[in-house]
């Protein structure tokens, strides 16, 4: 498989992550185990990288879904973009908040620093939940920045998870670039603007989903995402993807409505999930519903093995 | 000036920021006032943006420099990229840290949440410093994401600062794209990968420094940055930039060494600043030295008026 060779990790990074993931899997023996991917991939336009092409993603979907998977009892390997939102932590630094986290801190007369929890509702419970998950060693964070890192790490983690058979869930929420410039065609130094307008030709990124589903984790329950901006294309493209790759579930979403509407497309059905205005108002997250439904489907998948 | 028209802000955003900045300037009457720009600009490749070209920048330079300007007594308007590092706050969420901020939080038996300050040295002093700056109303944050936002906001803020005459300092540390796709050439929807390899032609972004120095803030002390990856080009290009635009100072830096080495290029001299290994070890930041030198040069500039 050319894609595996082209995006192989450097040997030392490969060994370090392999050891981490192997220990994590072995300490969660018997549990359902999810590999969640999250955030956008960066595609360098220069070897000494100043400029890059990126995909829009703060990592909200992956971080939120990870929390709900943990509540469902899963162990989770979260393969996330560097400095994207992280589970639990995301509630302390929402990207759209009008405040800095430092605004929540007070210094007592004895010099100790407390968090003004009235401004972060539920923060105490959230910290407790996080500490419990850590103590149980049910969350492993693995970080990437570039498309190359991402594909290499995805291949490695999935390969190791194959040992878990049908207990493995792949939840591929990362926003992966469709286009890239192969290493051997990258200019070495910063592109100079006095050379005039910039012409870029980007090649297609090989699809990792194909080898994942057929060769790497043939027994896992695999969920992919389809993000479009054009609603007319969405269901058609989600269905095409499912038929083409033969995996279990495609979650279709439209950029503007991704936080309140998704469509779960399986071989037999297309199910729309939509948060009501009241649910949004009350702070509900669509990931809670998505994960509850996936947990049921995954259980069926395990039992059918 | 075409660039001003092309990158004009929507009227409501213009009015809101204008009012904020006017109030800020008037409440800091008589003080030296800095406009610091920080972070990379995003250049959309689609109108409904999924993909964009971005410039590498976490915003460290601008955030750190803002802190040292505030210590020098300046009032600072920080025009920063959304979710880039912010002054003070950056010390609570270093991009390269192996921990989440949530790892620092403890829940007491009475449910109150404290910060484990042993793991964030100096955090109490830092929180106090931030509170003092806020109470004195000496820091205004203005946020951008895209190149369009950035250029429109820079023009507006600089125009308003011109009323401060020689007391105004422009410190242009943002990593601004040299290339962009004009609005009328942007595809409406997400570029489809089945159409094959992607050919992009990007035009040159008009240089804002020219109208800034000559028309918008002719009396201000203007500092620009030159980032290169090729050391052989750096001093030559810094000097060229200074001669071409006729402003006061270019700070040249090489991508890999930007945290420990810079060169301050003025009409009469090129001065290299380099942190020693001992200084780096002790947590010194090169921005402290840069800002101390700029404060002296700016003082001379004010007196020469």
Coordinates of C-alpha atoms in Angstrom, one line a residue:
Chain A
X1 CA 0.0 0.0 0.0
X2 CA 1.8 3.1 -1.2
X3 CA -0.1 5.5 1.1
X4 CA 1.3 3.6 4.1
X5 CA 4.9 4.0 2.9
X6 CA 4.5 7.6 1.8
X7 CA 3.2 8.7 5.2
X8 CA 5.2 6.5 7.5
X9 CA 6.3 8.1 10.7
X10 CA 10.0 8.7 11.6
X11 CA 11.3 5.6 13.5
X12 CA 11.7 7.3 16.9
X13 CA 8.2 8.9 16.9
X14 CA 6.7 5.6 15.7
X15 CA 8.4 3.7 18.6
X16 CA 7.3 6.2 21.2
X17 CA 3.6 6.3 20.2
X18 CA 3.5 2.5 19.7
X19 CA 4.6 2.0 23.2
X20 CA 2.1 4.5 24.6
X21 CA -0.8 3.0 22.7
X22 CA 0.1 -0.6 23.5
X23 CA 0.3 0.2 27.2
X24 CA -3.0 2.0 27.0
X25 CA -4.8 -0.9 25.2
X26 CA -3.4 -3.4 27.6
X27 CA -4.5 -1.4 30.6
X28 CA -8.0 -1.2 29.2
X29 CA -8.3 -4.9 28.3
X30 CA -11.9 -6.0 27.7
X31 CA -13.3 -2.5 27.4
X32 CA -14.8 -1.0 24.2
X33 CA -12.0 1.3 22.9
X34 CA -12.4 4.2 20.5
X35 CA -9.9 6.0 18.3
X36 CA -11.3 9.5 17.9
X37 CA -9.6 11.9 15.4
X38 CA -10.1 15.6 15.7
X39 CA -9.1 19.0 14.3
X40 CA -7.8 20.1 10.9
X41 CA -4.6 18.9 9.2
X42 CA -2.0 21.4 8.1
X43 CA -0.4 21.1 4.6
X44 CA 2.9 22.9 4.4
X45 CA 3.6 25.0 1.3
X46 CA 7.3 25.2 2.1
X47 CA 9.8 22.8 3.8
X48 CA 10.8 25.5 6.3
X49 CA 7.2 26.2 6.9
X50 CA 5.9 29.7 7.1
X51 CA 2.8 29.1 5.0
X52 CA 0.4 26.2 5.0
X53 CA -3.1 25.3 3.8
X54 CA -5.4 24.3 6.6
X55 CA -8.9 23.0 7.1
X56 CA -11.3 24.8 9.3
X57 CA -11.8 22.9 12.6
X58 CA -11.5 24.0 16.2
X59 CA -11.8 20.3 17.3
X60 CA -15.1 20.8 19.0
X61 CA -16.7 17.7 17.6
X62 CA -13.9 15.4 18.5
X63 CA -13.4 16.9 22.0
X64 CA -17.1 16.8 22.9
X65 CA -17.6 13.3 21.4
X66 CA -14.6 12.0 23.5
X67 CA -16.3 13.2 26.7
X68 CA -19.5 11.4 25.9
X69 CA -17.7 8.2 24.8
X70 CA -15.9 8.3 28.2
X71 CA -19.3 8.6 30.0
X72 CA -20.5 5.5 28.0
X73 CA -17.5 3.6 29.5
X74 CA -15.2 3.6 26.5
X75 CA -11.4 4.0 26.7
X76 CA -10.5 6.7 24.1
X77 CA -7.3 7.4 22.1
X78 CA -7.8 11.0 20.9
X79 CA -5.7 11.8 17.9
X80 CA -6.0 15.6 17.9
X81 CA -4.5 18.6 16.2
X82 CA -2.0 20.5 18.3
X83 CA -3.7 23.3 20.1
X84 CA -7.2 22.2 19.1
X85 CA -9.9 22.0 21.8
X86 CA -9.4 19.1 24.2
X87 CA -12.1 17.3 26.3
X88 CA -13.0 19.0 29.6
X89 CA -10.3 21.6 29.0
X90 CA -12.4 23.0 26.2
X91 CA -15.0 24.2 28.8
X92 CA -12.3 26.4 30.3
X93 CA -11.3 28.1 27.1
X94 CA -14.2 28.3 24.7
X95 CA -13.0 29.7 21.4
X96 CA -15.9 32.1 21.1
X97 CA -15.9 33.4 24.7
X98 CA -15.6 37.1 25.4
X99 CA -13.3 36.4 28.3
X100 CA -9.8 35.1 28.9
X101 CA -9.4 32.3 31.4
X102 CA -7.3 34.6 33.5
X103 CA -10.3 36.7 34.1
X104 CA -11.8 33.9 36.2
X105 CA -8.8 33.8 38.6
X106 CA -8.7 35.5 42.0
X107 CA -5.7 35.8 44.3
X108 CA -6.6 35.3 48.0
X109 CA -5.0 37.3 50.8
X110 CA -2.8 34.2 51.5
X111 CA -1.6 34.1 47.9
X112 CA -3.6 31.1 46.8
X113 CA -5.5 31.3 43.5
X114 CA -9.1 30.3 43.1
X115 CA -11.4 29.9 40.1
X116 CA -14.6 32.0 40.1
X117 CA -16.8 29.0 39.4
X118 CA -19.9 31.2 39.2
X119 CA -18.7 32.1 35.7
X120 CA -18.0 28.5 34.5
X121 CA -21.1 26.6 35.5
X122 CA -20.5 23.0 36.4
X123 CA -16.7 23.4 36.5
X124 CA -16.3 21.5 39.8
X125 CA -18.2 18.4 38.5
X126 CA -16.2 18.6 35.3
X127 CA -12.9 18.7 37.1
X128 CA -14.0 15.7 39.2
X129 CA -15.1 13.8 36.0
X130 CA -11.8 14.5 34.4
X131 CA -9.8 13.3 37.4
X132 CA -11.7 10.1 37.5
X133 CA -11.1 9.4 33.8
X134 CA -7.4 10.1 34.3
X135 CA -7.2 7.9 37.4
X136 CA -8.8 5.1 35.4
X137 CA -6.3 5.7 32.6
X138 CA -9.2 5.8 30.0
X139 CA -8.0 8.8 28.0
X140 CA -4.8 8.9 25.8
X141 CA -4.0 12.1 23.9
X142 CA -1.9 11.8 20.7
X143 CA -1.0 15.0 18.9
X144 CA -0.5 15.9 15.2
X145 CA 0.0 19.1 13.2
X146 CA 0.5 18.2 9.6
X147 CA -1.3 15.9 7.2
X148 CA 1.8 13.6 7.2
X149 CA 1.8 13.2 11.0
X150 CA -2.0 12.6 10.9
X151 CA -1.9 9.8 8.3
X152 CA 1.1 8.2 9.9
X153 CA -0.4 8.2 13.4
X154 CA -3.8 7.1 12.2
X155 CA -2.3 4.1 10.5
X156 CA -0.2 3.2 13.6
X157 CA -3.0 3.6 16.1
X158 CA -5.5 1.7 14.0
X159 CA -3.1 -1.1 13.4
X160 CA -2.6 -1.5 17.2
X161 CA -6.4 -1.3 17.8
X162 CA -7.0 -4.1 15.4
X163 CA -6.1 -6.5 18.3
X164 CA -9.3 -5.4 20.0
X165 CA -11.4 -6.8 17.1
X166 CA -15.0 -5.7 17.1
X167 CA -14.6 -3.8 20.4
X168 CA -12.7 -1.1 18.4
X169 CA -14.5 2.0 17.3
X170 CA -13.0 4.4 14.8
X171 CA -14.6 7.8 14.9
X172 CA -12.9 9.9 12.2
X173 CA -14.0 13.5 13.0
X174 CA -10.7 15.2 11.9
X175 CA -11.0 17.6 9.0
X176 CA -8.5 16.0 6.7
X177 CA -7.1 17.9 3.7
X178 CA -8.1 16.5 0.3
X179 CA -5.1 18.2 -1.3
X180 CA -1.3 18.3 -0.6
X181 CA 2.1 19.0 -2.1
X182 CA 4.3 15.9 -1.9
X183 CA 7.6 16.4 0.0
X184 CA 9.8 16.2 -3.1
X185 CA 7.9 19.1 -4.7
X186 CA 8.1 21.5 -1.7
X187 CA 10.2 24.6 -2.1
X188 CA 12.9 24.7 0.6
X189 CA 12.6 28.3 1.7
X190 CA 9.8 30.9 2.2
X191 CA 8.1 31.7 -1.1
X192 CA 9.2 35.2 -2.1
X193 CA 6.4 37.7 -2.9
X194 CA 8.5 39.8 -5.3
X195 CA 8.3 36.8 -7.7
X196 CA 4.7 37.9 -8.4
X197 CA 1.4 36.0 -8.1
X198 CA 1.6 32.5 -6.7
X199 CA 0.6 29.4 -8.7
X200 CA 0.1 26.3 -6.7
X201 CA -0.7 22.8 -7.9
X202 CA -1.9 20.5 -5.2
X203 CA -2.2 16.7 -5.7
X204 CA -5.0 14.6 -4.3
X205 CA -4.4 13.0 -0.9
X206 CA -4.8 9.2 -1.1
X207 CA -7.8 8.0 0.8
X208 CA -6.8 6.2 4.0
X209 CA -10.4 5.0 4.6
X210 CA -10.0 2.3 2.0
X211 CA -7.0 0.4 3.6
X212 CA -8.4 1.1 7.1
X213 CA -11.7 -0.6 6.4
X214 CA -10.4 -3.5 4.3
X215 CA -7.0 -4.3 5.6
X216 CA -6.1 -2.5 8.9
X217 CA -9.2 -2.8 11.1
X218 CA -11.5 -5.1 9.2
X219 CA -13.5 -5.9 12.3
X220 CA -13.9 -2.5 13.9
X221 CA -16.9 -0.3 13.8
X222 CA -15.9 2.6 11.6
X223 CA -17.6 6.0 11.5
X224 CA -16.6 8.7 9.1
X225 CA -17.8 12.3 8.6
X226 CA -18.8 14.1 5.5
X227 CA -18.8 17.9 5.7
X228 CA -20.3 20.0 2.9
X229 CA -21.5 23.5 2.4
X230 CA -24.0 22.6 -0.2
X231 CA -27.0 20.8 1.2
X232 CA -28.0 19.4 -2.1
X233 CA -24.8 17.3 -2.2
X234 CA -24.8 16.0 1.3
X235 CA -26.9 12.9 1.5
X236 CA -25.8 11.8 -2.0
X237 CA -22.2 12.1 -1.1
X238 CA -22.6 10.4 2.3
X239 CA -24.3 7.5 0.7
X240 CA -21.6 7.3 -2.0
X241 CA -18.9 7.2 0.6
X242 CA -20.6 4.4 2.5
X243 CA -21.1 2.3 -0.6
X244 CA -17.6 3.0 -1.9
X245 CA -15.7 2.1 1.4
X246 CA -18.1 -0.4 2.8
X247 CA -17.8 0.8 6.4
X248 CA -20.6 1.1 9.0
X249 CA -21.7 4.7 9.3
X250 CA -21.3 8.1 7.7
X251 CA -22.3 11.3 9.6
X252 CA -23.2 14.0 7.1
X253 CA -23.2 17.6 8.2
X254 CA -23.4 21.1 6.7
X255 CA -20.8 23.6 7.8
X256 CA -23.2 26.3 9.1
X257 CA -25.5 23.8 10.9
X258 CA -23.0 21.2 12.1
X259 CA -23.7 22.0 15.8
X260 CA -27.4 21.4 15.6
X261 CA -28.1 19.1 12.7
X262 CA -26.5 15.9 11.4
X263 CA -27.6 12.9 9.4
X264 CA -26.5 9.4 10.3
X265 CA -26.3 7.3 7.1
X266 CA -26.1 3.6 7.3
X267 CA -26.5 0.9 4.6
X268 CA -30.2 0.6 5.5
X269 CA -31.3 4.1 6.6
X270 CA -30.6 7.8 6.9
X271 CA -31.6 9.2 10.3
X272 CA -31.6 12.9 10.9
X273 CA -30.8 14.3 14.3
X274 CA -31.7 17.9 15.0
X275 CA -31.5 19.9 18.3
X276 CA -34.5 22.0 19.0
X277 CA -34.0 25.7 19.9
X278 CA -34.9 24.8 23.5
X279 CA -32.2 22.1 23.6
X280 CA -29.6 24.5 22.2
X281 CA -30.7 27.2 24.7
X282 CA -30.3 24.7 27.6
X283 CA -26.8 23.9 26.5
X284 CA -27.4 20.5 25.0
X285 CA -24.7 19.2 22.6
X286 CA -25.6 17.1 19.6
X287 CA -22.5 14.9 20.2
X288 CA -24.3 13.4 23.3
X289 CA -27.1 12.1 21.0
X290 CA -24.7 11.0 18.3
X291 CA -22.6 9.0 20.7
X292 CA -25.6 7.4 22.5
X293 CA -26.8 6.2 19.1
X294 CA -23.3 4.9 18.0
X295 CA -22.9 3.1 21.3
X296 CA -26.1 1.1 20.6
X297 CA -25.0 0.3 17.0
X298 CA -21.5 -0.6 18.2
X299 CA -23.0 -3.0 20.8
X300 CA -25.0 -4.7 18.0
X301 CA -21.9 -4.9 15.9
X302 CA -19.9 -6.6 18.7
X303 CA -22.7 -9.1 19.4
X304 CA -23.0 -10.0 15.7
X305 CA -19.3 -11.0 15.6
Chain B
X1 CA -6.2 54.4 -2.0
X2 CA -7.5 51.2 -3.5
X3 CA -6.3 49.0 -0.7
X4 CA -8.4 51.0 1.8
X5 CA -11.6 50.5 -0.3
X6 CA -10.9 46.9 -1.1
X7 CA -10.4 45.9 2.6
X8 CA -13.0 48.2 4.2
X9 CA -14.9 46.8 7.2
X10 CA -18.7 46.2 7.2
X11 CA -20.3 49.4 8.5
X12 CA -21.6 47.9 11.8
X13 CA -18.2 46.4 12.7
X14 CA -16.5 49.6 11.8
X15 CA -18.7 51.6 14.0
X16 CA -18.4 49.2 17.0
X17 CA -14.5 49.1 16.9
X18 CA -14.3 52.8 16.2
X19 CA -16.2 53.6 19.4
X20 CA -14.2 51.1 21.5
X21 CA -10.8 52.5 20.3
X22 CA -11.9 56.1 20.6
X23 CA -12.9 55.6 24.2
X24 CA -9.7 53.7 24.9
X25 CA -7.6 56.5 23.4
X26 CA -9.4 59.2 25.3
X27 CA -9.1 57.3 28.6
X28 CA -5.4 57.0 28.1
X29 CA -4.9 60.7 27.1
X30 CA -1.3 61.8 27.3
X31 CA 0.2 58.3 27.6
X32 CA 2.3 56.6 24.9
X33 CA 0.0 54.3 23.0
X34 CA 0.9 51.2 21.0
X35 CA -0.9 49.4 18.3
X36 CA 0.4 45.8 18.4
X37 CA -0.6 43.3 15.7
X38 CA -0.2 39.6 16.3
X39 CA -0.9 36.2 14.9
X40 CA -1.3 34.9 11.3
X41 CA -3.9 36.0 8.8
X42 CA -6.2 33.5 7.2
X43 CA -6.9 33.6 3.5
X44 CA -10.1 31.8 2.5
X45 CA -10.1 29.5 -0.6
X46 CA -13.9 29.3 -0.6
X47 CA -16.7 31.7 0.2
X48 CA -18.3 29.2 2.6
X49 CA -14.9 28.6 4.1
X50 CA -13.7 25.1 4.8
X51 CA -10.2 25.6 3.5
X52 CA -7.8 28.5 3.9
X53 CA -4.2 29.4 3.5
X54 CA -2.6 30.4 6.7
X55 CA 0.6 31.8 8.1
X56 CA 2.5 30.2 10.9
X57 CA 2.1 32.2 14.1
X58 CA 1.0 31.3 17.6
X59 CA 1.0 35.0 18.5
X60 CA 3.8 34.6 21.0
X61 CA 5.8 37.7 19.8
X62 CA 2.8 40.0 20.0
X63 CA 1.5 38.7 23.3
X64 CA 4.8 38.9 25.1
X65 CA 5.7 42.3 23.6
X66 CA 2.3 43.6 24.8
X67 CA 3.1 42.6 28.4
X68 CA 6.5 44.4 28.3
X69 CA 5.0 47.5 26.7
X70 CA 2.4 47.6 29.5
X71 CA 5.2 47.4 32.0
X72 CA 6.9 50.3 30.3
X73 CA 3.7 52.3 30.9
X74 CA 2.2 52.2 27.4
X75 CA -1.5 51.7 26.7
X76 CA -1.8 48.9 24.1
X77 CA -4.4 48.1 21.5
X78 CA -3.7 44.5 20.6
X79 CA -5.0 43.6 17.2
X80 CA -4.7 39.8 17.4
X81 CA -5.8 36.7 15.5
X82 CA -8.7 34.8 17.1
X83 CA -7.5 32.1 19.5
X84 CA -3.9 33.2 19.2
X85 CA -1.9 33.6 22.5
X86 CA -2.9 36.5 24.6
X87 CA -0.9 38.5 27.1
X88 CA -0.8 37.0 30.6
X89 CA -3.3 34.3 29.6
X90 CA -0.5 32.8 27.4
X91 CA 1.3 31.7 30.6
X92 CA -1.7 29.6 31.5
X93 CA -1.9 27.8 28.2
X94 CA 1.5 27.5 26.6
X95 CA 1.0 25.9 23.2
X96 CA 3.9 23.5 23.8
X97 CA 3.1 22.4 27.3
X98 CA 2.6 18.7 28.0
X99 CA -0.4 19.5 30.3
X100 CA -3.9 20.8 30.0
X101 CA -4.8 23.7 32.2
X102 CA -7.4 21.5 33.8
X103 CA -4.6 19.4 35.2
X104 CA -3.7 22.4 37.4
X105 CA -7.1 22.6 39.1
X106 CA -8.0 21.0 42.4
X107 CA -11.5 20.8 43.9
X108 CA -11.5 21.4 47.7
X109 CA -13.8 19.6 50.1
X110 CA -16.1 22.7 50.1
X111 CA -16.3 22.6 46.3
X112 CA -14.1 25.6 45.6
X113 CA -11.5 25.2 42.9
X114 CA -7.9 26.2 43.3
X115 CA -5.0 26.5 40.9
X116 CA -1.9 24.4 41.8
X117 CA 0.4 27.4 41.6
X118 CA 3.5 25.3 42.2
X119 CA 3.2 24.2 38.6
X120 CA 2.8 27.7 37.1
X121 CA 5.6 29.7 38.7
X122 CA 4.8 33.3 39.3
X123 CA 1.1 32.9 38.5
X124 CA -0.1 34.9 41.5
X125 CA 2.1 37.9 40.6
X126 CA 1.0 37.6 37.0
X127 CA -2.7 37.6 37.9
X128 CA -2.1 40.7 40.0
X129 CA -0.3 42.5 37.2
X130 CA -3.1 41.7 34.8
X131 CA -5.8 43.0 37.2
X132 CA -3.9 46.2 37.6
X133 CA -3.6 46.7 33.9
X134 CA -7.3 46.0 33.4
X135 CA -8.3 48.4 36.3
X136 CA -6.2 51.1 34.6
X137 CA -7.9 50.3 31.3
X138 CA -4.5 50.1 29.5
X139 CA -5.2 47.1 27.3
X140 CA -7.8 46.8 24.5
X141 CA -8.1 43.5 22.6
X142 CA -9.4 43.6 19.0
X143 CA -9.8 40.3 17.2
X144 CA -9.4 39.3 13.5
X145 CA -9.4 36.0 11.6
X146 CA -9.0 36.7 7.9
X147 CA -6.6 38.9 6.0
X148 CA -9.6 41.1 5.1
X149 CA -10.5 41.7 8.7
X150 CA -6.9 42.4 9.6
X151 CA -6.3 45.0 6.9
X152 CA -9.6 46.7 7.6
X153 CA -9.0 46.8 11.3
X154 CA -5.4 47.9 11.0
X155 CA -6.5 50.8 8.8
X156 CA -9.2 51.9 11.2
X157 CA -7.1 51.6 14.4
X158 CA -4.1 53.4 12.9
X159 CA -6.4 56.2 11.6
X160 CA -7.7 56.7 15.1
X161 CA -4.2 56.6 16.6
X162 CA -3.0 59.3 14.3
X163 CA -4.6 61.8 16.8
X164 CA -1.9 60.8 19.3
X165 CA 0.8 62.1 16.9
X166 CA 4.3 61.1 17.9
X167 CA 3.1 59.3 21.0
X168 CA 1.7 56.5 18.8
X169 CA 3.8 53.4 18.3
X170 CA 2.9 50.8 15.6
X171 CA 4.4 47.4 16.3
X172 CA 3.4 45.2 13.4
X173 CA 4.2 41.7 14.5
X174 CA 1.3 39.9 12.8
X175 CA 2.3 37.3 10.1
X176 CA 0.4 38.8 7.2
X177 CA -0.2 36.7 4.1
X178 CA 1.6 38.0 0.9
X179 CA -1.0 36.2 -1.3
X180 CA -4.7 36.1 -1.5
X181 CA -7.7 35.4 -3.7
X182 CA -9.9 38.5 -4.2
X183 CA -13.5 38.0 -3.2
X184 CA -14.9 38.1 -6.7
X185 CA -12.7 35.1 -7.7
X186 CA -13.6 32.8 -4.7
X187 CA -15.6 29.7 -5.4
X188 CA -18.9 29.7 -3.5
X189 CA -18.9 26.1 -2.2
X190 CA -16.3 23.6 -0.9
X191 CA -13.9 22.7 -3.7
X192 CA -14.7 19.1 -4.7
X193 CA -11.8 16.6 -4.7
X194 CA -13.3 14.4 -7.4
X195 CA -12.5 17.2 -9.8
X196 CA -8.8 16.2 -9.5
X197 CA -5.7 18.1 -8.6
X198 CA -6.2 21.6 -7.4
X199 CA -4.7 24.6 -9.3
X200 CA -4.7 27.8 -7.3
X201 CA -3.6 31.2 -8.5
X202 CA -3.1 33.7 -5.7
X203 CA -2.6 37.4 -6.3
X204 CA -0.3 39.7 -4.3
X205 CA -1.7 41.4 -1.2
X206 CA -1.3 45.2 -1.6
X207 CA 1.2 46.5 1.0
X208 CA -0.5 48.4 3.8
X209 CA 2.8 49.7 5.2
X210 CA 3.1 52.3 2.3
X211 CA -0.1 54.2 3.1
X212 CA 0.4 53.7 6.8
X213 CA 3.7 55.4 6.9
X214 CA 3.0 58.1 4.4
X215 CA -0.7 59.0 4.8
X216 CA -2.3 57.4 7.8
X217 CA 0.1 57.8 10.8
X218 CA 2.9 60.0 9.4
X219 CA 4.1 61.0 12.9
X220 CA 4.0 57.6 14.6
X221 CA 7.0 55.5 15.4
X222 CA 6.5 52.5 13.1
X223 CA 8.1 49.0 13.7
X224 CA 7.7 46.3 11.1
X225 CA 9.0 42.7 11.1
X226 CA 10.7 40.7 8.5
X227 CA 10.6 36.9 8.9
X228 CA 12.7 34.7 6.6
X229 CA 14.0 31.2 6.6
X230 CA 17.1 32.0 4.6
X231 CA 19.7 33.9 6.7
X232 CA 21.5 35.2 3.6
X233 CA 18.4 37.2 2.6
X234 CA 17.5 38.6 6.0
X235 CA 19.6 41.7 6.5
X236 CA 19.4 42.7 2.9
X237 CA 15.6 42.4 2.9
X238 CA 15.2 44.2 6.2
X239 CA 17.3 47.1 4.9
X240 CA 15.3 47.2 1.6
X241 CA 12.0 47.3 3.5
X242 CA 13.2 50.2 5.6
X243 CA 14.5 52.2 2.6
X244 CA 11.4 51.4 0.6
X245 CA 8.8 52.5 3.2
X246 CA 10.8 55.0 5.1
X247 CA 9.6 54.0 8.5
X248 CA 11.7 53.8 11.7
X249 CA 12.6 50.2 12.5
X250 CA 12.6 46.8 10.9
X251 CA 13.1 43.8 13.2
X252 CA 14.6 40.9 11.2
X253 CA 14.3 37.3 12.3
X254 CA 14.9 33.8 11.1
X255 CA 12.1 31.3 11.6
X256 CA 14.1 28.8 13.6
X257 CA 15.8 31.3 15.9
X258 CA 13.2 33.9 16.3
X259 CA 12.9 33.3 20.0
X260 CA 16.5 33.9 20.8
X261 CA 17.9 36.1 18.0
X262 CA 16.7 39.2 16.2
X263 CA 18.3 42.1 14.3
X264 CA 17.1 45.7 14.8
X265 CA 17.7 47.6 11.6
X266 CA 17.4 51.4 11.5
X267 CA 18.5 53.9 8.9
X268 CA 21.9 54.2 10.6
X269 CA 22.6 50.8 12.1
X270 CA 21.9 47.1 12.4
X271 CA 22.0 45.9 16.0
X272 CA 21.8 42.2 16.8
X273 CA 20.2 40.9 20.0
X274 CA 20.8 37.4 21.1
X275 CA 19.8 35.6 24.2
X276 CA 22.5 33.5 25.8
X277 CA 21.8 29.9 26.7
X278 CA 21.9 30.9 30.4
X279 CA 19.2 33.6 29.7
X280 CA 17.0 31.1 27.9
X281 CA 17.5 28.6 30.7
X282 CA 16.4 31.2 33.2
X283 CA 13.2 31.9 31.3
X284 CA 14.2 35.3 29.8
X285 CA 12.2 36.5 26.8
X286 CA 13.8 38.4 23.9
X287 CA 10.7 40.6 23.7
X288 CA 11.7 42.2 27.0
X289 CA 15.0 43.4 25.5
X290 CA 13.3 44.4 22.2
X291 CA 10.7 46.5 23.9
X292 CA 13.2 48.2 26.3
X293 CA 15.2 49.3 23.2
X294 CA 12.1 50.5 21.3
X295 CA 10.9 52.5 24.3
X296 CA 14.2 54.4 24.3
X297 CA 14.0 55.0 20.5
X298 CA 10.4 56.0 20.7
X299 CA 11.2 58.5 23.5
X300 CA 13.8 60.1 21.3
X301 CA 11.3 60.2 18.4
X302 CA 8.7 62.0 20.6
X303 CA 11.3 64.6 21.8
X304 CA 12.5 65.2 18.2
X305 CA 9.0 66.3 17.2

